[in-house]
Coordinates of N, CA, C and O in Angstrom, one line a residue:
X8 N 3.3 -9.6 35.2 CA 3.2 -10.8 34.3 C 1.7 -11.2 34.4 O 1.1 -11.6 33.4
X9 N 1.2 -11.3 35.6 CA -0.2 -11.8 35.8 C -1.2 -11.0 35.0 O -2.1 -11.5 34.3
X10 N -1.0 -9.6 34.9 CA -1.9 -8.8 34.1 C -1.9 -9.2 32.6 O -3.0 -9.4 32.0
X11 N -0.7 -9.5 32.1 CA -0.6 -9.9 30.7 C -1.2 -11.3 30.5 O -1.9 -11.5 29.4
X12 N -1.0 -12.2 31.4 CA -1.6 -13.5 31.3 C -3.2 -13.4 31.3 O -3.8 -14.1 30.5
X13 N -3.7 -12.6 32.2 CA -5.1 -12.4 32.2 C -5.7 -11.8 30.9 O -6.7 -12.2 30.4
X14 N -5.0 -10.8 30.4 CA -5.4 -10.2 29.1 C -5.3 -11.3 28.0 O -6.3 -11.3 27.2
X15 N -4.3 -12.1 28.0 CA -4.3 -13.2 27.0 C -5.5 -14.1 27.1 O -6.1 -14.4 26.1
X16 N -5.8 -14.5 28.3 CA -7.0 -15.4 28.5 C -8.3 -14.7 28.1 O -9.1 -15.4 27.4
X17 N -8.5 -13.5 28.5 CA -9.7 -12.8 28.1 C -9.8 -12.6 26.6 O -10.8 -12.8 25.9
X18 N -8.7 -12.2 26.0 CA -8.6 -11.9 24.5 C -8.9 -13.2 23.8 O -9.6 -13.2 22.8
X19 N -8.3 -14.3 24.2 CA -8.6 -15.6 23.6 C -10.0 -16.0 23.7 O -10.6 -16.5 22.7
X20 N -10.6 -15.8 24.8 CA -12.1 -16.1 25.0 C -12.9 -15.2 24.0 O -13.8 -15.7 23.4
X21 N -12.6 -13.9 24.0 CA -13.3 -13.0 23.1 C -13.2 -13.4 21.6 O -14.1 -13.3 20.8
X22 N -12.0 -13.8 21.3 CA -11.7 -14.2 19.9 C -12.6 -15.4 19.5 O -13.2 -15.5 18.5
X23 N -12.6 -16.4 20.5 CA -13.5 -17.6 20.2 C -14.9 -17.2 20.1 O -15.6 -17.7 19.2
X24 N -15.4 -16.3 20.9 CA -16.8 -15.9 20.9 C -17.1 -15.2 19.5 O -18.1 -15.4 18.9
X25 N -16.2 -14.3 19.1 CA -16.3 -13.6 17.9 C -16.4 -14.6 16.7 O -17.2 -14.4 15.8
X26 N -15.5 -15.6 16.7 CA -15.5 -16.6 15.6 C -16.8 -17.4 15.6 O -17.3 -17.7 14.5
X27 N -17.3 -17.6 16.7 CA -18.6 -18.3 16.8 C -19.7 -17.4 16.1 O -20.6 -17.9 15.4
X28 N -19.6 -16.1 16.4 CA -20.6 -15.2 15.8 C -20.4 -15.1 14.3 O -21.4 -15.0 13.5
X29 N -19.2 -15.3 13.8 CA -18.9 -15.3 12.4 C -19.7 -16.5 11.7 O -20.4 -16.3 10.8
X30 N -19.5 -17.6 12.3 CA -20.2 -18.8 11.8 C -21.7 -18.7 11.8 O -22.4 -19.0 10.9
X31 N -22.2 -18.1 13.0 CA -23.6 -18.0 13.1 C -24.2 -17.0 12.1 O -25.2 -17.3 11.4
X32 N -23.6 -15.9 11.9 CA -24.1 -14.9 10.9 C -23.9 -15.3 9.5 O -24.8 -15.0 8.6
X33 N -22.8 -16.0 9.2 CA -22.7 -16.5 7.8 C -23.8 -17.5 7.5 O -24.3 -17.5 6.4
X34 N -24.1 -18.3 8.5 CA -25.2 -19.3 8.3 C -26.5 -18.7 8.1 O -27.3 -19.1 7.2
X35 N -26.8 -17.6 8.9 CA -28.1 -16.9 8.7 C -28.1 -16.3 7.4 O -29.2 -16.3 6.7
X36 N -27.0 -15.6 7.0 CA -27.0 -14.9 5.7 C -27.2 -15.9 4.5 O -28.0 -15.7 3.6
X37 N -26.6 -17.1 4.6 CA -26.7 -18.1 3.6 C -28.2 -18.6 3.6 O -28.7 -18.9 2.5
X38 N -28.8 -18.7 4.7 CA -30.2 -19.2 4.8 C -31.1 -18.2 4.1 O -32.0 -18.6 3.4
X39 N -30.9 -16.9 4.4 CA -31.8 -15.9 3.8 C -31.6 -15.8 2.3 O -32.5 -15.6 1.5
X40 N -30.3 -16.1 1.9 CA -30.0 -16.0 0.4 C -30.7 -17.1 -0.3 O -31.0 -17.0 -1.5
X41 N -31.0 -18.2 0.3 CA -31.7 -19.4 -0.3 C -33.2 -19.2 -0.5 O -33.8 -20.0 -1.1
X42 N -33.8 -18.2 0.2 CA -35.2 -18.1 0.2 C -35.6 -17.6 -1.2 O -35.1 -16.7 -1.7
X43 N -36.6 -18.3 -1.8 CA -37.1 -17.8 -3.1 C -37.6 -16.4 -3.1 O -38.1 -16.0 -2.0
X44 N -37.5 -15.6 -4.2 CA -37.9 -14.2 -4.2 C -39.4 -14.0 -4.0 O -39.8 -12.9 -3.6
X45 N -40.2 -15.1 -4.3 CA -41.6 -14.9 -4.2 C -42.2 -16.1 -3.4 O -41.8 -17.3 -3.7
X46 N -43.0 -15.8 -2.3 CA -43.5 -16.9 -1.5 C -44.7 -17.6 -2.2 O -45.1 -17.2 -3.3
X47 N -45.3 -18.6 -1.5 CA -46.3 -19.4 -2.1 C -47.6 -18.6 -2.4 O -48.4 -19.0 -3.2
X48 N -47.8 -17.5 -1.7 CA -49.0 -16.7 -1.9 C -48.7 -15.5 -2.7 O -49.5 -14.5 -2.7
X49 N -47.5 -15.4 -3.4 CA -47.2 -14.3 -4.2 C -46.5 -13.2 -3.5 O -46.3 -12.1 -4.1
X50 N -46.3 -13.3 -2.2 CA -45.8 -12.2 -1.4 C -44.2 -12.1 -1.7 O -43.6 -13.1 -2.0
X51 N -43.7 -11.0 -1.6 CA -42.3 -10.8 -1.8 C -41.5 -11.3 -0.6 O -41.9 -11.1 0.6
X52 N -40.5 -12.1 -0.8 CA -39.7 -12.6 0.3 C -38.2 -12.2 0.1 O -37.3 -12.9 0.5
X53 N -38.0 -11.1 -0.6 CA -36.6 -10.7 -0.8 C -36.0 -10.3 0.6 O -36.5 -9.5 1.3
X54 N -35.0 -11.0 0.9 CA -34.3 -10.8 2.1 C -32.9 -10.2 1.8 O -31.9 -10.5 2.6
X55 N -32.7 -9.4 0.8 CA -31.4 -8.9 0.4 C -30.8 -8.1 1.5 O -29.6 -8.1 1.7
X56 N -31.6 -7.3 2.2 CA -31.1 -6.4 3.3 C -30.6 -7.3 4.4 O -29.6 -7.0 5.0
X57 N -31.3 -8.4 4.7 CA -30.9 -9.3 5.8 C -29.7 -10.1 5.4 O -28.8 -10.3 6.3
X58 N -29.6 -10.5 4.2 CA -28.4 -11.2 3.7 C -27.2 -10.2 3.9 O -26.2 -10.6 4.4
X59 N -27.3 -9.0 3.4 CA -26.3 -8.0 3.5 C -25.9 -7.8 5.0 O -24.7 -7.7 5.4
X60 N -26.9 -7.6 5.8 CA -26.7 -7.4 7.2 C -25.9 -8.5 7.9 O -24.9 -8.3 8.6
X61 N -26.3 -9.7 7.6 CA -25.7 -10.9 8.2 C -24.2 -11.0 7.7 O -23.3 -11.3 8.5
X62 N -24.0 -10.8 6.5 CA -22.7 -10.9 5.9 C -21.8 -9.8 6.4 O -20.6 -10.0 6.7
X63 N -22.3 -8.6 6.6 CA -21.5 -7.5 7.1 C -21.2 -7.8 8.6 O -20.0 -7.6 9.0
X64 N -22.1 -8.3 9.4 CA -21.8 -8.6 10.8 C -20.8 -9.8 10.8 O -19.9 -9.7 11.7
X65 N -20.9 -10.7 9.9 CA -19.9 -11.8 9.9 C -18.5 -11.3 9.6 O -17.5 -11.6 10.3
X66 N -18.3 -10.3 8.7 CA -17.0 -9.7 8.4 C -16.6 -8.9 9.6 O -15.4 -8.9 10.0
X67 N -17.5 -8.2 10.3 CA -17.1 -7.4 11.5 C -16.6 -8.3 12.6 O -15.6 -8.0 13.2
X68 N -17.3 -9.4 12.8 CA -16.9 -10.3 13.9 C -15.6 -11.0 13.5 O -14.7 -11.2 14.4
X69 N -15.3 -11.2 12.3 CA -14.1 -11.8 11.9 C -12.9 -10.9 12.1 O -11.9 -11.3 12.6
X70 N -13.1 -9.6 11.8 CA -12.1 -8.6 12.1 C -11.9 -8.5 13.6 O -10.7 -8.4 14.0
X71 N -12.9 -8.5 14.4 CA -12.8 -8.4 15.8 C -12.0 -9.7 16.3 O -11.1 -9.5 17.2
X72 N -12.3 -10.8 15.8 CA -11.6 -12.0 16.2 C -10.1 -11.9 16.0 O -9.3 -12.3 16.8
X73 N -9.8 -11.4 14.8 CA -8.3 -11.2 14.4 C -7.7 -10.2 15.4 O -6.5 -10.4 15.8
X74 N -8.4 -9.2 15.7 CA -7.9 -8.1 16.6 C -7.6 -8.7 18.0 O -6.6 -8.5 18.6
X75 N -8.5 -9.5 18.5 CA -8.4 -10.2 19.8 C -7.2 -11.2 19.8 O -6.4 -11.2 20.7
X76 N -7.1 -11.9 18.7 CA -6.0 -12.8 18.6 C -4.6 -12.1 18.6 O -3.6 -12.5 19.2
X77 N -4.6 -11.0 17.9 CA -3.4 -10.2 17.8 C -3.0 -9.6 19.2 O -1.9 -9.6 19.7
X78 N -4.1 -9.2 19.9 CA -3.9 -8.6 21.3 C -3.3 -9.7 22.2 O -2.4 -9.5 23.0
X79 N -3.9 -10.9 22.1 CA -3.4 -12.0 22.9 C -2.0 -12.3 22.6 O -1.1 -12.6 23.5
X80 N -1.6 -12.3 21.3 CA -0.2 -12.6 20.9 C 0.7 -11.6 21.5 O 1.8 -11.9 22.0
X81 N 0.4 -10.3 21.4 CA 1.2 -9.3 21.9 C 1.4 -9.4 23.4 O 2.5 -9.2 23.9
X82 N 0.3 -9.6 24.1 CA 0.4 -9.7 25.6 C 1.2 -11.0 26.0 O 1.8 -11.1 27.0
X83 N 1.0 -12.1 25.2 CA 1.8 -13.3 25.5 C 3.3 -13.0 25.4 O 4.1 -13.4 26.2
X84 N 3.6 -12.3 24.4 CA 5.0 -11.9 24.2 C 5.5 -11.0 25.3 O 6.7 -11.2 25.8
X85 N 4.7 -10.1 25.7 CA 5.1 -9.2 26.9 C 5.3 -10.0 28.2 O 6.2 -9.8 28.9
X86 N 4.4 -11.0 28.4 CA 4.5 -11.8 29.6 C 5.8 -12.6 29.6 O 6.4 -12.8 30.6
X87 N 6.2 -13.1 28.4 CA 7.5 -13.9 28.3 C 8.7 -13.1 28.6 O 9.7 -13.6 29.1
X88 N 8.6 -11.8 28.3 CA 9.8 -10.9 28.4 C 10.0 -10.5 29.9 O 11.1 -10.2 30.3
X89 N 8.9 -10.6 30.7 CA 9.0 -10.2 32.1 C 9.4 -11.3 33.0 O 9.3 -12.4 32.9

């Protein structure tokens, strides 16, 4: 039982950390998306690759968070059965 409880605690912590990263990366992506395409001195400021990178990481962290939540749920159920 203790093993399952420990896994629940760790998985819940990892899920929370992943969700925090989702928020962080979505914010960064939104910030890059708002930058005008040309800077004040005429230089290119296209951050499309960074926007894509941040949004992709946000989706990846969201998937990880859901996986950790599911793992915690499964181990919580196992602990209750024992």
